[in-house]
Short mmCIF file of N, CA and C in Angstrom, two decimals:
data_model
loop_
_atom_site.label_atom_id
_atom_site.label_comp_id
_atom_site.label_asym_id
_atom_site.label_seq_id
_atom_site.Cartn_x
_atom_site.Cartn_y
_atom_site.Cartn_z
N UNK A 1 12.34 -0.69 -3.28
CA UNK A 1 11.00 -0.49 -2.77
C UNK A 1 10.29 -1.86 -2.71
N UNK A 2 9.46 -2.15 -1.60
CA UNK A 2 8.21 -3.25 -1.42
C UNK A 2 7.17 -2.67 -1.94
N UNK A 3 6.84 -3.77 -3.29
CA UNK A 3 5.61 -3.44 -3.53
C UNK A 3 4.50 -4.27 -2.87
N UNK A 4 3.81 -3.63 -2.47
CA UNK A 4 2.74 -3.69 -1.50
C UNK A 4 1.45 -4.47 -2.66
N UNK A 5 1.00 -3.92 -3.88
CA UNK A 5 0.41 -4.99 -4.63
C UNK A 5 1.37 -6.29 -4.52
N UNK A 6 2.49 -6.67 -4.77
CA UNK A 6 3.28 -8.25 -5.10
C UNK A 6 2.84 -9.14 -3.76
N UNK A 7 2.73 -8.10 -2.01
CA UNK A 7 2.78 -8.61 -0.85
C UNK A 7 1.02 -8.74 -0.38
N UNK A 8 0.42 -8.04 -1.79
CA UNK A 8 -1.21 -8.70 -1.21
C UNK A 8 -1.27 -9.77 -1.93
N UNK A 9 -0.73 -9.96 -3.27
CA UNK A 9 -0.67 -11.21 -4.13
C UNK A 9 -0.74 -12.58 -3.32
N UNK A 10 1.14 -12.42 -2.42
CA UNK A 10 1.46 -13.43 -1.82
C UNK A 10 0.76 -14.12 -0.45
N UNK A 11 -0.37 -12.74 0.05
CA UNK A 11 -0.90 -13.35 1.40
C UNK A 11 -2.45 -13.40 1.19
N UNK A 12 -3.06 -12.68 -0.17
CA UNK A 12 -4.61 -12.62 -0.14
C UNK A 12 -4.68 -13.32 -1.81
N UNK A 13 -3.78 -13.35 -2.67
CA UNK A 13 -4.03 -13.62 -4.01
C UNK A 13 -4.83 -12.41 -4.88
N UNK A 14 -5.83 -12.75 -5.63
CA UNK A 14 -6.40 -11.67 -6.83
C UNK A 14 -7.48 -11.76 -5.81
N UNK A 15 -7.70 -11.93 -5.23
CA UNK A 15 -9.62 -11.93 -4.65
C UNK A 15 -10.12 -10.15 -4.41
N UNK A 16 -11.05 -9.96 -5.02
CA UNK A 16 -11.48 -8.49 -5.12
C UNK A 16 -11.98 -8.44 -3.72
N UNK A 17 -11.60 -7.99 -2.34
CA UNK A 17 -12.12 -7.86 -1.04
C UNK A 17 -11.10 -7.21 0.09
N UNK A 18 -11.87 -6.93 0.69
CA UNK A 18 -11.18 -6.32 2.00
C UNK A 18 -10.02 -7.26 2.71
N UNK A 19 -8.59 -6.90 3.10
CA UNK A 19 -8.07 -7.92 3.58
C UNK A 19 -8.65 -7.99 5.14
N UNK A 20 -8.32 -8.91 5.98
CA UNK A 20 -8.60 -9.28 7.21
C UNK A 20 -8.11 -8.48 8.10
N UNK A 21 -8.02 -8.05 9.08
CA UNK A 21 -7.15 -7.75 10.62
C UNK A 21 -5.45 -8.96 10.38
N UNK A 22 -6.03 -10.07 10.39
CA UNK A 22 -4.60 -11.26 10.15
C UNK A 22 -4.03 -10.77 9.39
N UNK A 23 -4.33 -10.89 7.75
CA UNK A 23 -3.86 -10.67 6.74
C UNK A 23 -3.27 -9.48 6.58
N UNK A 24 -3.85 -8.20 7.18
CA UNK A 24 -3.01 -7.48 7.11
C UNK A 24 -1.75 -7.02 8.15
N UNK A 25 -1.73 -7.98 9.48
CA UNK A 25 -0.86 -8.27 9.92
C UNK A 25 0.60 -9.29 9.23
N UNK A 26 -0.33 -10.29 8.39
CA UNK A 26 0.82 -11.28 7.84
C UNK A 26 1.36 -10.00 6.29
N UNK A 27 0.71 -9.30 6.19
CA UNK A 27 1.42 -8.54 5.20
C UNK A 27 2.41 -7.44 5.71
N UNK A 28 1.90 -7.10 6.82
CA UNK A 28 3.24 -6.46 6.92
C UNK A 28 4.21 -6.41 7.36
N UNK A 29 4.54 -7.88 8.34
CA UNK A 29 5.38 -8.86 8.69
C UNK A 29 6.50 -9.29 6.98
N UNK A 30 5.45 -9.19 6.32
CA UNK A 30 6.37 -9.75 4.61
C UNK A 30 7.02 -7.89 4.40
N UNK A 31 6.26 -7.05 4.31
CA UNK A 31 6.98 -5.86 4.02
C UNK A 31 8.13 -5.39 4.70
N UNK A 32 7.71 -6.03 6.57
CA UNK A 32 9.41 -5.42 7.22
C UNK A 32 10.10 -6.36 6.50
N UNK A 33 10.23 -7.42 6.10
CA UNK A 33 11.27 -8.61 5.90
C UNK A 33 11.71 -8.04 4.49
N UNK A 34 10.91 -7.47 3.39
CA UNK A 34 11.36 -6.93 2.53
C UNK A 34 12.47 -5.63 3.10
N UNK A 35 11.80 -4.82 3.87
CA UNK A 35 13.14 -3.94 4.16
C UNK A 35 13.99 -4.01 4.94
N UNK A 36 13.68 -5.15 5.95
CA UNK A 36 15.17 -5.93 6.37
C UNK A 36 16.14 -6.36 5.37
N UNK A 37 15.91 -6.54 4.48
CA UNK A 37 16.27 -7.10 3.46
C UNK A 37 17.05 -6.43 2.15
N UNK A 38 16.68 -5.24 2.56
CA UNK A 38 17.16 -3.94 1.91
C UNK A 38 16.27 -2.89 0.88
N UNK A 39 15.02 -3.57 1.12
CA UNK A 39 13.94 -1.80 0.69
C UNK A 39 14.04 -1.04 1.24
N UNK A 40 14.16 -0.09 0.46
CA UNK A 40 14.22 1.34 1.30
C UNK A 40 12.99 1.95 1.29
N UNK A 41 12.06 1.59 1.31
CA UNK A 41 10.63 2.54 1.18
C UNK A 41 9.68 1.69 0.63
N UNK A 42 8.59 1.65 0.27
CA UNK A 42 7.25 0.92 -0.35
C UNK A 42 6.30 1.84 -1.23
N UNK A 43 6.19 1.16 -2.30
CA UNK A 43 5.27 1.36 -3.53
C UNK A 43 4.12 0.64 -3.68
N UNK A 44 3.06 1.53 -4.32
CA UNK A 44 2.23 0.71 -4.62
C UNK A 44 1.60 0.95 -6.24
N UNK A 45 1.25 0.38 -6.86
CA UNK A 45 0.74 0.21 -8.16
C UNK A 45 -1.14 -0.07 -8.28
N UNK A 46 -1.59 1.08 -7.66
CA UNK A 46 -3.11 0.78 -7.56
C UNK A 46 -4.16 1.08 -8.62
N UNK A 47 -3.65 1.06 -9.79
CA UNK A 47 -4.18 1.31 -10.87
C UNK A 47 -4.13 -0.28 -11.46
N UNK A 48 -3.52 -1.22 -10.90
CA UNK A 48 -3.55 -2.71 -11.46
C UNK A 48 -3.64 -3.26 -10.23
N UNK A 49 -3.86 -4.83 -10.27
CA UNK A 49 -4.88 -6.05 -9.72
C UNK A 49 -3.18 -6.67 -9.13
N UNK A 50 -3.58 -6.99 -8.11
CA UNK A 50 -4.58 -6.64 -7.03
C UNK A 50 -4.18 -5.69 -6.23
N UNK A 51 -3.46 -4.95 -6.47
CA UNK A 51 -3.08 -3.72 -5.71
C UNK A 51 -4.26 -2.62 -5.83
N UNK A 52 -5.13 -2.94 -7.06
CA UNK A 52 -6.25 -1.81 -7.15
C UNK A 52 -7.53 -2.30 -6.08
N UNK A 53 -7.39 -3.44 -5.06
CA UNK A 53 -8.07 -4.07 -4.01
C UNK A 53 -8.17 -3.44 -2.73
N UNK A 54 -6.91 -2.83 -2.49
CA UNK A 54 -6.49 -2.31 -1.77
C UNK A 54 -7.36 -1.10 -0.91
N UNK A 55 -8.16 -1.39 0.06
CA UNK A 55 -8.52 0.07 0.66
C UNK A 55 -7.25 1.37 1.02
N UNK A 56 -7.67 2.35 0.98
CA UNK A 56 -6.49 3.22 1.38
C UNK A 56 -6.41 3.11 2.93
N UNK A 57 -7.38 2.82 3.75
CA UNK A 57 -7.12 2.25 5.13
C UNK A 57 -6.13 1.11 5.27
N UNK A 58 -6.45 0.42 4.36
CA UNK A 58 -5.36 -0.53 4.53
C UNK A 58 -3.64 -0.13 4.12
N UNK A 59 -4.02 0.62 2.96
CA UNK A 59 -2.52 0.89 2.85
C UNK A 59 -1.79 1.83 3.70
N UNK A 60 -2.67 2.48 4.25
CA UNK A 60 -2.22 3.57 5.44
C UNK A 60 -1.61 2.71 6.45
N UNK A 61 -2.18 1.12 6.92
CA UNK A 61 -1.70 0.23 8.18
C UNK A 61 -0.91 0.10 7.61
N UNK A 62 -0.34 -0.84 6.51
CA UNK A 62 0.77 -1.47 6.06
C UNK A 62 1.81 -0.26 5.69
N UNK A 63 1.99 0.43 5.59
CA UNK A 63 2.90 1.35 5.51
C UNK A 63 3.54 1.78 7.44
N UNK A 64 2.71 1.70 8.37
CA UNK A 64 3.32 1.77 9.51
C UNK A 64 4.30 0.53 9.72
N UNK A 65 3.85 0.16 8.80
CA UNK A 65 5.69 -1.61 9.10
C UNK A 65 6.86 -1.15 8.85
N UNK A 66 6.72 0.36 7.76
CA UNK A 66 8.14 0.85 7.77
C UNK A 66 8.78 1.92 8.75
N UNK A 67 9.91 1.14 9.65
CA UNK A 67 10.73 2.05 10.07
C UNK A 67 10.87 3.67 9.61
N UNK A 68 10.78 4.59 10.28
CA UNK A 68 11.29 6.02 10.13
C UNK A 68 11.91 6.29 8.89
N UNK A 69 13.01 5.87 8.70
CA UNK A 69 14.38 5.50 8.11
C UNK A 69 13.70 4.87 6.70
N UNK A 70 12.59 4.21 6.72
CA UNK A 70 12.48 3.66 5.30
C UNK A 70 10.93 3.90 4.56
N UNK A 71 10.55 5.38 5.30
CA UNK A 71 9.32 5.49 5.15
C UNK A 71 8.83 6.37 3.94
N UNK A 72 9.62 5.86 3.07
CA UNK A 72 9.20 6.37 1.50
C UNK A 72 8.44 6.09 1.21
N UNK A 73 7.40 6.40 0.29
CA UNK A 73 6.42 6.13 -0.68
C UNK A 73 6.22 6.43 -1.64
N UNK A 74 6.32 5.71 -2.57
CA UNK A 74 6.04 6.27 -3.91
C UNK A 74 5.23 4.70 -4.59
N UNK A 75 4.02 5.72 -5.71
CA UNK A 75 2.78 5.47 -5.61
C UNK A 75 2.46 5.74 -7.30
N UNK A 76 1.59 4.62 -8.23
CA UNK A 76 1.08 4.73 -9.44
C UNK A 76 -0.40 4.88 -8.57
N UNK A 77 -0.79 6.12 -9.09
CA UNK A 77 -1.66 6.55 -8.01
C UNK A 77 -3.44 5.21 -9.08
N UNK A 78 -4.50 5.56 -8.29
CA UNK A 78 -5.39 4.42 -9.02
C UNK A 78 -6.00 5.09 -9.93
N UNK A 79 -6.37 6.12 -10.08
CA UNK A 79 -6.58 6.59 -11.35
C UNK A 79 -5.96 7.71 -11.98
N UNK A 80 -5.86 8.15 -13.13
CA UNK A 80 -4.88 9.41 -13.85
C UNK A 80 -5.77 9.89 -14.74
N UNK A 81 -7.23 9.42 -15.03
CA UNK A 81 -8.59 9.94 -15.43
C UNK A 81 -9.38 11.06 -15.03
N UNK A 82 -10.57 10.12 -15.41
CA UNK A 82 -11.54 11.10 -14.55
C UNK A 82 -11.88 11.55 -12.58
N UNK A 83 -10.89 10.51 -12.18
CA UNK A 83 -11.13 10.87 -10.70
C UNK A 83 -9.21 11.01 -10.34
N UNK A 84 -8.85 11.59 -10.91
CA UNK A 84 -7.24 11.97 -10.42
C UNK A 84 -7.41 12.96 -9.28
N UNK A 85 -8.50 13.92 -9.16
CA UNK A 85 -7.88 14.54 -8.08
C UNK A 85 -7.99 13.77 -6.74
N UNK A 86 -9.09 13.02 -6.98
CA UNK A 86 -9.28 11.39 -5.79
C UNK A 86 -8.09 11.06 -5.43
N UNK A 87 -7.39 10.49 -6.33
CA UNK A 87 -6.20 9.63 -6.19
C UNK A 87 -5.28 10.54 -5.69
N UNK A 88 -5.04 11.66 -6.65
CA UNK A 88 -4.01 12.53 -5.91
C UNK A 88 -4.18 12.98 -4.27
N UNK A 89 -5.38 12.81 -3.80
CA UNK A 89 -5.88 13.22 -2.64
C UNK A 89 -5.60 12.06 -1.53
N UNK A 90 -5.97 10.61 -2.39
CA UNK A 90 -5.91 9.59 -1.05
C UNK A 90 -4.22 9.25 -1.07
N UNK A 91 -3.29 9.75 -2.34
CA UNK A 91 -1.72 9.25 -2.12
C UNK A 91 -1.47 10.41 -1.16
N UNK A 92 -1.90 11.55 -1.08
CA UNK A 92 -1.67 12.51 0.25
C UNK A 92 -2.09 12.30 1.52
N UNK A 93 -3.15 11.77 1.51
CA UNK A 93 -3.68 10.87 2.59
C UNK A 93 -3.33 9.89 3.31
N UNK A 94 -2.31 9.20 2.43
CA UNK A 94 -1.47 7.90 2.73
C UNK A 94 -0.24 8.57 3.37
N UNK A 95 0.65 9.33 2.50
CA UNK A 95 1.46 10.18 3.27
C UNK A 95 1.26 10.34 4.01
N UNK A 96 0.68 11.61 4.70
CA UNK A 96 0.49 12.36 5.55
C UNK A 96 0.21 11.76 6.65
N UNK A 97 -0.40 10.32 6.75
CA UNK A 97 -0.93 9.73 7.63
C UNK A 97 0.36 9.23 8.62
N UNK A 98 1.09 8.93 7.77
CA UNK A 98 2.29 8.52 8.64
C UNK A 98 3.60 8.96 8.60
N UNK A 99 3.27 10.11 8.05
CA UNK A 99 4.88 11.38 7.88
C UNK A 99 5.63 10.19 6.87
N UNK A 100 5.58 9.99 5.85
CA UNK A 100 5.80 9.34 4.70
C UNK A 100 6.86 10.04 4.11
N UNK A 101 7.65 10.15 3.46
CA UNK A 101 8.44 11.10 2.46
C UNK A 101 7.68 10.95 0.84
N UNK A 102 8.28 11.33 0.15
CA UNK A 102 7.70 11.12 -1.71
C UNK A 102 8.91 11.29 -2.01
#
């Protein structure tokens, strides 16, 4: 799996903000190259920095970088608290958005 927090690290760093239109083009240019490479699917860890930066709009774009074939997702959803059914709602959201598997 590409983790999608390691690939905002490498193109936005820790900065708490929205990525760009670019940036999230240069990220998901790094995610196909991860599954050229042999990921089979993409994760994200949004309960930690900087993956917890992450709009779910955004992770909905960057997940269209994966091919059919590698369109897994699996997800430390951002919270397991007081707003889990949130989280459980926007990792369905993310799915669903792009016929995702789990």
């Amino acid at each position: 799996m590409v983790g999608l927090g390691t690939v905002r690290e490498f193109i936005i760093g820790y900065d708490n903000r929205l990525a760009t239109s670019n940036e999230i083009s240069l990220m998901k240019n790094e995610a196909m190259k991860a599954i050229n490479e042999g990921a089979v699917g993409i994760s994200t860890g949004l309960e930690y920095t900087p993956g917890s930066f992450a709009s779910t709009e955004e992770l909905i774009e960057l997940c269209k970088a994966a091919p059919l074939s590698s369109r897994l997702y699996s997800t430390h959803m951002r919270n397991e608290d007081n707003t889990v059914l949130e989280a459980i709602d926007e990792a369905l959201k993310i799915a669903k958005n792009h016929h995702l598997g789990f």
